[in-house]
């Protein structure tokens, strides 16, 4: 059977891992929002590093935050090492017992969406919720297909492609978590997202005390400058990645979600205003990144550095307001 999309939906997740956990929890009969996972998993805290292609990225510690959020919300969670010699039987057993599994894959082997074949390979999470009796193919829920327009989908994935997707290892500074099936083993209904204000205060505390979060904007700026000065890396590709990280995938979407959390928590008007200000500056940074991609101009680089400095200040003030 050829891999193909069964159904396509306009809704999509902010992050593939947290989105997959949200979907898996729903399959287990206890629906939770991705926003609640960001709140309970300290996922509004960002760090900087190098992505799977060796280019700068600015992103929250995805695996750490997703697992923390699920456990804080009362879900029993187990990371089961993949038995590569007998993946089909293992996965079928897990799906039969737990209703589904989340797994990290290499996108270059996902044949159901054309976009995965024409973009550089990257780490991605999907949910497996059905295995064919003859283990010839799987049913997948993909919460975030990043094409010209993003979407989510249900799809059939050829098992041979799946085996390649889970074994063709790919990693970055932030993610090195291939090789496991994540399953929900139970759910404590007494725990829920009713501790929003304290979770935001905890994230503010961590921002103040952990260098990887407090210095993330400065670290990201340094890595971008080093990338642009490195003749072994493409300035144009690095600048485009800066645009994507700032505006499309991570910074702006996560801050937009944070704005909703601040509203729900009854945060101060100052905190909400600082969140909106940070969104505006990240969008402006993205525009400058596109200009730098097109021109390589030193003047544009200077404006990028100025905007990074403003973002560092606004980010610190925002978390200070939430402390």
Coordinates of C-alpha atoms in Angstrom, one line a residue:
X1 CA 0.0 0.0 0.0
X2 CA 1.3 3.5 -0.9
X3 CA 1.4 6.0 1.9
X4 CA -1.3 8.6 1.6
X5 CA -3.4 11.1 3.5
X6 CA -6.8 9.9 4.6
X7 CA -8.2 13.1 6.0
X8 CA -6.8 16.6 6.2
X9 CA -7.8 19.3 8.8
X10 CA -7.1 23.0 8.9
X11 CA -6.3 23.0 12.6
X12 CA -2.7 22.3 13.5
X13 CA -0.5 22.3 16.6
X14 CA 2.1 24.8 17.8
X15 CA 4.6 22.0 18.3
X16 CA 4.5 18.4 17.0
X17 CA 5.5 16.8 20.3
X18 CA 3.1 18.6 22.6
X19 CA 0.4 18.4 19.9
X20 CA 0.9 14.7 19.6
X21 CA 0.6 14.2 23.4
X22 CA -2.6 16.3 23.4
X23 CA -4.0 14.1 20.7
X24 CA -2.9 10.9 22.4
X25 CA -4.5 12.1 25.7
X26 CA -7.8 12.6 23.8
X27 CA -7.6 9.1 22.4
X28 CA -7.3 7.9 26.0
X29 CA -10.6 9.7 26.9
X30 CA -9.2 12.7 28.7
X31 CA -8.9 15.7 26.3
X32 CA -6.3 18.3 27.2
X33 CA -5.3 21.3 25.2
X34 CA -1.8 21.9 23.9
X35 CA -1.9 25.2 25.8
X36 CA -2.3 23.4 29.1
X37 CA 0.8 21.3 28.3
X38 CA 2.8 24.5 27.6
X39 CA 1.7 25.8 30.9
X40 CA 2.3 22.7 33.0
X41 CA 5.5 21.7 31.1
X42 CA 7.3 25.0 31.4
X43 CA 7.3 25.2 27.6
X44 CA 7.2 29.0 27.4
X45 CA 10.9 28.9 28.4
X46 CA 13.2 29.0 25.4
X47 CA 16.8 28.0 24.9
X48 CA 19.2 28.3 22.0
X49 CA 21.3 25.7 20.2
X50 CA 22.0 24.2 16.8
X51 CA 19.4 22.3 14.9
X52 CA 19.7 19.0 13.0
X53 CA 21.4 20.8 10.1
X54 CA 23.9 22.6 12.3
X55 CA 22.1 26.0 12.1
X56 CA 21.0 28.1 15.0
X57 CA 17.6 27.5 16.6
X58 CA 15.6 29.1 19.3
X59 CA 13.1 26.7 20.9
X60 CA 11.9 25.3 24.1
X61 CA 13.3 22.0 25.3
X62 CA 10.6 20.0 23.6
X63 CA 11.0 16.5 25.0
X64 CA 11.6 17.7 28.5
X65 CA 8.7 20.0 28.5
X66 CA 6.2 17.6 26.9
X67 CA 7.0 14.8 29.3
X68 CA 6.9 17.2 32.3
X69 CA 3.6 18.6 31.3
X70 CA 2.0 15.2 30.9
X71 CA 3.2 14.0 34.2
X72 CA 2.2 17.2 36.1
X73 CA -1.3 16.8 34.6
X74 CA -1.6 13.3 36.1
X75 CA -0.8 11.1 33.1
X76 CA 1.3 8.0 33.6
X77 CA 3.9 8.1 30.8
X78 CA 6.4 5.5 29.7
X79 CA 9.2 5.8 27.2
X80 CA 9.6 2.3 25.7
X81 CA 12.9 1.7 23.9
X82 CA 12.2 0.6 20.3
X83 CA 13.1 -3.1 19.6
X84 CA 14.4 -2.5 16.1
X85 CA 14.6 -6.2 15.4
X86 CA 10.9 -6.7 15.9
X87 CA 9.3 -3.2 15.6
X88 CA 6.0 -4.4 14.1
X89 CA 5.1 -6.8 16.9
X90 CA 6.2 -4.4 19.6
X91 CA 4.3 -1.5 18.2
X92 CA 1.1 -3.6 17.6
X93 CA 1.3 -4.8 21.2
X94 CA 1.7 -1.2 22.5
X95 CA -1.2 0.2 20.4
X96 CA -3.4 -2.7 21.5
X97 CA -2.7 -2.2 25.2
X98 CA -2.4 1.6 25.4
X99 CA -4.5 2.9 22.4
X100 CA -1.6 4.6 20.6
X101 CA 2.0 5.7 20.8
X102 CA 4.0 8.9 20.1
X103 CA 7.3 8.5 18.3
X104 CA 10.0 10.7 16.9
X105 CA 10.8 10.2 13.2
X106 CA 13.0 11.5 10.4
X107 CA 10.6 13.3 8.0
X108 CA 12.5 12.3 4.8
X109 CA 10.8 8.9 5.0
X110 CA 7.2 10.1 5.5
X111 CA 5.6 9.4 2.1
X112 CA 2.1 10.5 2.9
X113 CA 2.7 14.2 2.5
X114 CA 4.6 15.6 -0.5
X115 CA 6.2 18.4 1.4
X116 CA 8.4 15.9 3.4
X117 CA 10.1 14.8 0.2
X118 CA 11.0 18.3 -0.9
X119 CA 12.3 19.8 2.3
X120 CA 15.5 19.1 4.3
X121 CA 15.0 16.2 6.8
X122 CA 14.1 17.1 10.3
X123 CA 12.9 15.6 13.6
X124 CA 9.2 15.3 13.9
X125 CA 6.7 13.6 16.2
X126 CA 3.6 11.6 15.1
X127 CA 1.0 9.5 16.8
X128 CA 0.4 5.8 15.7
X129 CA -3.0 4.6 16.7
X130 CA -3.5 1.6 14.5
X131 CA -1.3 -1.2 13.1
X132 CA -2.6 -3.4 10.2
X133 CA -3.1 -7.0 11.1
X134 CA -0.4 -8.1 8.7
X135 CA 1.8 -5.1 9.9
X136 CA 2.0 -3.8 6.3
X137 CA 1.1 -0.3 7.2
X138 CA 0.1 2.0 10.1
X139 CA -2.5 4.7 10.7
X140 CA -0.9 8.0 11.7
X141 CA -2.1 11.2 13.2
X142 CA 0.2 14.1 12.2
X143 CA -0.7 17.2 14.1
X144 CA 1.5 19.6 12.2
X145 CA 2.4 19.3 8.5
X146 CA 4.4 22.5 7.7
X147 CA 3.6 23.2 4.0
X148 CA 2.7 26.5 2.3
X149 CA -0.3 26.3 4.5
X150 CA 0.1 24.2 7.7
X151 CA -2.5 21.5 8.5
X152 CA -2.9 18.3 10.4
X153 CA -4.0 14.9 9.0
X154 CA -4.7 11.3 9.4
X155 CA -2.7 9.1 7.0
X156 CA -1.7 5.6 6.2
X157 CA 2.1 5.0 6.4
X158 CA 3.8 2.1 4.7
X159 CA 5.5 0.0 7.4
X160 CA 8.8 -0.1 5.4
X161 CA 8.9 3.7 5.3
X162 CA 8.1 3.8 9.0
X163 CA 11.0 1.6 9.8
X164 CA 13.3 3.9 7.9
X165 CA 11.8 7.0 9.6
X166 CA 12.5 5.7 13.1
X167 CA 15.9 4.2 12.4
X168 CA 17.5 6.9 10.2
X169 CA 18.8 8.9 13.2
X170 CA 18.7 12.7 13.3
X171 CA 19.4 15.0 16.2
X172 CA 20.1 18.5 17.3
X173 CA 21.3 20.3 20.4
X174 CA 17.7 20.5 21.8
X175 CA 16.5 17.0 20.6
X176 CA 18.2 13.7 20.9
X177 CA 15.3 11.5 21.8
X178 CA 14.8 9.2 18.8
X179 CA 14.6 5.5 19.7
X180 CA 11.5 5.4 22.0
X181 CA 7.7 4.9 21.8
X182 CA 5.9 7.1 24.3
X183 CA 2.7 5.6 25.7
X184 CA 0.2 6.9 28.2
X185 CA -0.3 4.2 30.9
X186 CA -3.0 5.9 32.9
X187 CA -4.5 9.2 33.9
X188 CA -5.2 10.7 37.4
X189 CA -8.4 12.7 36.9
X190 CA -7.8 14.6 40.1
X191 CA -5.0 16.5 38.5
X192 CA -5.7 19.2 36.0
X193 CA -4.8 22.6 34.6
X194 CA -6.1 24.6 37.7
X195 CA -2.7 25.7 38.8
X196 CA -2.1 28.1 36.0
X197 CA -0.9 31.1 38.0
X198 CA 1.6 29.0 40.0
X199 CA 2.9 27.3 36.8
X200 CA 3.7 30.7 35.3
X201 CA 5.4 31.8 38.5
X202 CA 7.5 28.6 38.4
X203 CA 8.6 29.4 34.8
X204 CA 9.5 32.9 35.9
X205 CA 11.6 31.5 38.7
X206 CA 13.4 29.1 36.3
X207 CA 14.0 32.0 33.9
X208 CA 15.7 33.9 36.7
X209 CA 17.8 31.0 37.9
X210 CA 18.7 28.9 34.8
X211 CA 21.3 30.4 32.4
X212 CA 20.0 28.5 29.4
X213 CA 16.7 30.3 29.6
X214 CA 17.8 33.7 30.9
X215 CA 20.6 34.0 28.3
X216 CA 18.6 32.3 25.4
X217 CA 18.1 35.4 23.3
X218 CA 21.8 36.5 23.6
X219 CA 22.9 32.9 22.9
X220 CA 20.7 32.8 19.8
X221 CA 22.0 36.1 18.6
X222 CA 25.6 34.9 19.0
X223 CA 24.9 31.7 17.2
X224 CA 23.3 33.6 14.3
X225 CA 26.2 36.0 14.0
X226 CA 28.7 33.0 14.0
X227 CA 26.6 31.3 11.3
X228 CA 26.5 34.3 9.1
X229 CA 30.3 34.7 9.4
X230 CA 31.0 31.1 8.7
X231 CA 32.0 30.4 5.1
X232 CA 31.1 26.8 5.6
X233 CA 27.5 27.6 6.2
X234 CA 25.0 29.3 3.9
X235 CA 24.2 32.8 5.0
X236 CA 21.0 32.8 3.0
X237 CA 19.8 29.5 4.5
X238 CA 20.7 30.7 8.0
X239 CA 18.8 33.9 7.6
X240 CA 15.8 32.1 6.3
X241 CA 16.0 29.8 9.3
X242 CA 16.0 32.8 11.5
X243 CA 12.8 34.0 9.9
X244 CA 11.2 30.6 10.3
X245 CA 12.2 30.3 13.9
X246 CA 11.1 33.8 14.8
X247 CA 7.9 34.1 13.0
X248 CA 6.6 30.8 11.6
X249 CA 7.4 27.9 13.9
X250 CA 8.4 28.9 17.4
X251 CA 8.7 32.4 18.8
X252 CA 5.5 34.1 17.6
X253 CA 3.3 31.0 17.9
X254 CA 4.5 30.2 21.4
X255 CA 4.1 33.8 22.6
X256 CA 0.6 34.0 21.1
X257 CA -0.2 30.9 23.2
X258 CA 1.4 32.6 26.2
X259 CA -0.9 35.6 25.7
X260 CA -3.9 33.3 26.0
X261 CA -2.4 31.8 29.2
X262 CA -1.8 35.3 30.6
X263 CA -5.4 36.2 29.9
X264 CA -6.7 33.0 31.6
X265 CA -4.4 33.5 34.6
X266 CA -5.6 37.1 35.1
X267 CA -2.1 38.4 34.6
X268 CA -1.3 42.1 34.9
X269 CA -2.0 44.5 32.0
X270 CA 1.8 45.1 32.0
X271 CA 2.6 41.4 31.5
X272 CA 0.1 41.1 28.6
X273 CA 1.5 44.3 27.0
X274 CA 5.0 43.0 27.2
X275 CA 3.9 39.7 25.6
X276 CA 2.4 41.7 22.7
X277 CA 5.5 43.8 22.5
X278 CA 7.7 40.7 22.3
X279 CA 5.5 39.3 19.4
X280 CA 5.9 42.6 17.5
X281 CA 9.7 42.5 17.9
X282 CA 10.0 38.9 16.8
X283 CA 7.9 39.6 13.7
X284 CA 10.1 42.6 13.0
X285 CA 13.2 40.4 13.5
X286 CA 11.8 38.0 10.9
X287 CA 11.3 40.7 8.4
X288 CA 14.9 41.9 8.9
X289 CA 16.1 38.2 8.5
X290 CA 14.4 38.1 5.1
X291 CA 16.1 41.4 4.1
X292 CA 19.5 40.0 5.2
X293 CA 18.8 36.8 3.3
X294 CA 18.3 38.9 0.2
X295 CA 21.1 41.5 0.7
X296 CA 23.7 40.3 3.2
X297 CA 23.9 44.0 4.1
X298 CA 26.0 45.1 7.1
X299 CA 23.5 47.8 7.8
X300 CA 20.7 45.1 8.1
X301 CA 22.9 43.0 10.3
X302 CA 23.4 46.0 12.6
X303 CA 19.6 46.4 12.8
X304 CA 19.2 42.7 13.5
X305 CA 21.6 43.0 16.5
X306 CA 19.7 46.0 17.8
X307 CA 16.4 44.1 17.6
X308 CA 18.0 41.2 19.4
X309 CA 19.0 43.5 22.2
X310 CA 15.5 44.9 22.5
X311 CA 14.1 41.3 22.6
X312 CA 16.5 40.3 25.3
X313 CA 15.3 43.3 27.4
X314 CA 11.6 42.7 26.7
X315 CA 11.8 39.0 27.5
X316 CA 13.6 39.7 30.8
X317 CA 11.0 42.3 31.8
X318 CA 8.1 40.0 30.9
X319 CA 9.3 37.2 33.1
X320 CA 10.2 39.7 35.8
X321 CA 6.6 40.9 35.8
X322 CA 5.4 37.2 36.2
X323 CA 7.8 36.4 39.1

